[in-house]
Amino acid sequence: MIKKESMQVISSKEIAKDTVEMKLENSYISETAVPGQFLHILLEGHSLRRPISIADVDKEKKLVTILFKKLGSGTEQLAEVNSGALLDVLGPGGNGFTVDTKGKSTVLLIGGGIGVPPMYYLGKTYANQGINVISVLGFQSKEHVFYEEEFQELGETFIVTNDGSYGDKGFVTNALHKVGKFDNYYSCGPLPMLKAITNKLQEKTGFISLEERMGCGVGACFACVLPTKTEKGYKKICSDGPVFDAREVVL
Ligand code: FES
């Protein structure tokens, strides 16, 4: 259940160009968060909260890790928040990924840019349950690459950069031919990437996380509606998602 909580900033550092890793402490959110859920953070002087996906959780230490890109005044301000400060957070938000190991041996994770973070907590959860994890991660260029080693610890990892300055050149879809057999795929990233992935992997069962367009974050304002092929028609990204069956949504 989503709750209003206070989270203490334990550490904050830039781990790639314009990309910040922040660790936050909170018992309730670290105990209850599942991969694919998000924190809805209210910054001082702002009236709207900002959704940021959960990249990792350490239940023992009660820590939640978020990774975000400094894109505009809100995230620039968040990057400046010092250790020890308290953040006003609604969380954990939305419906995350269902981690189901039944009948599975291998899962494929496909993350693009700031869609990479939620893939990490999901991959770690699967790897801890004995499932093979293959990751394909896309970034703009070498200086934007983050968490490569962390993903490699989970399993085989392919890096793609748009300009070819590191790994393969192009988009994540260009690297899919390198991937062996897998059962399900999971993806998060920009909309054009998700469109390309869901087209290319039409025959496979996949789940995608959509994190754009949010207002209230709790199902009350309709800022995040998305057409679906289900009987219900439109669904809300913040409360029905952000994770959807790839064949259910109209992108
Ligand atoms: Fe308000 Fe989803 S953001 S309903």
PDB file of N, CA and C and ligand atoms in Angstrom, residues 214-224 236 238, ligand 1:
ATOM      1  N   MET A 214       2.988  11.689 -15.467  1.00  0.00           N
ATOM      2  CA  MET A 214       2.281  11.469 -14.207  1.00  0.00           C
ATOM      3  C   MET A 214       1.967  12.772 -13.510  1.00  0.00           C
ATOM      4  N   GLY A 215       0.811  12.808 -12.846  1.00  0.00           N
ATOM      5  CA  GLY A 215       0.438  13.973 -12.050  1.00  0.00           C
ATOM      6  C   GLY A 215       0.420  13.564 -10.595  1.00  0.00           C
ATOM      7  N   CYS A 216      -0.780  13.146 -10.124  1.00  0.00           N
ATOM      8  CA  CYS A 216      -0.946  12.819  -8.699  1.00  0.00           C
ATOM      9  C   CYS A 216      -0.187  11.562  -8.284  1.00  0.00           C
ATOM     10  N   GLY A 217      -0.084  10.596  -9.185  1.00  0.00           N
ATOM     11  CA  GLY A 217       0.646   9.360  -8.866  1.00  0.00           C
ATOM     12  C   GLY A 217      -0.157   8.339  -8.085  1.00  0.00           C
ATOM     13  N   VAL A 218      -1.423   8.657  -7.774  1.00  0.00           N
ATOM     14  CA  VAL A 218      -2.211   7.718  -6.964  1.00  0.00           C
ATOM     15  C   VAL A 218      -3.583   7.413  -7.579  1.00  0.00           C
ATOM     16  N   GLY A 219      -3.742   7.668  -8.870  1.00  0.00           N
ATOM     17  CA  GLY A 219      -4.996   7.277  -9.529  1.00  0.00           C
ATOM     18  C   GLY A 219      -6.112   8.294  -9.460  1.00  0.00           C
ATOM     19  N   ALA A 220      -5.840   9.530  -9.055  1.00  0.00           N
ATOM     20  CA  ALA A 220      -6.918  10.490  -8.840  1.00  0.00           C
ATOM     21  C   ALA A 220      -7.094  11.542  -9.938  1.00  0.00           C
ATOM     22  N   CYS A 221      -6.079  11.782 -10.783  1.00  0.00           N
ATOM     23  CA  CYS A 221      -6.166  12.959 -11.663  1.00  0.00           C
ATOM     24  C   CYS A 221      -6.307  12.651 -13.157  1.00  0.00           C
ATOM     25  N   PHE A 222      -6.160  11.429 -13.578  1.00  0.00           N
ATOM     26  CA  PHE A 222      -6.272  11.010 -14.985  1.00  0.00           C
ATOM     27  C   PHE A 222      -5.197  11.605 -15.903  1.00  0.00           C
ATOM     28  N   ALA A 223      -4.090  12.089 -15.325  1.00  0.00           N
ATOM     29  CA  ALA A 223      -3.034  12.660 -16.167  1.00  0.00           C
ATOM     30  C   ALA A 223      -2.248  11.575 -16.899  1.00  0.00           C
ATOM     31  N   CYS A 224      -2.420  10.336 -16.467  1.00  0.00           N
ATOM     32  CA  CYS A 224      -1.515   9.292 -16.955  1.00  0.00           C
ATOM     33  C   CYS A 224      -2.229   8.194 -17.731  1.00  0.00           C
ATOM     34  N   LYS A 236      -4.686   3.532 -16.049  1.00  0.00           N
ATOM     35  CA  LYS A 236      -3.825   4.583 -15.489  1.00  0.00           C
ATOM     36  C   LYS A 236      -2.422   4.021 -15.246  1.00  0.00           C
ATOM     37  N   CYS A 238      -0.114   5.237 -13.358  1.00  0.00           N
ATOM     38  CA  CYS A 238       0.362   5.337 -11.967  1.00  0.00           C
ATOM     39  C   CYS A 238      -0.205   4.276 -11.054  1.00  0.00           C
TER      40      CYS A 238
HETATM   41 FE1  FES B   1      -2.974  11.021 -11.485  1.00  0.00          FE
HETATM   42 FE2  FES B   1      -2.177   8.739 -12.641  1.00  0.00          FE
HETATM   43  S1  FES B   1      -1.018  10.481 -12.226  1.00  0.00           S
HETATM   44  S2  FES B   1      -4.206   9.346 -12.143  1.00  0.00           S
END
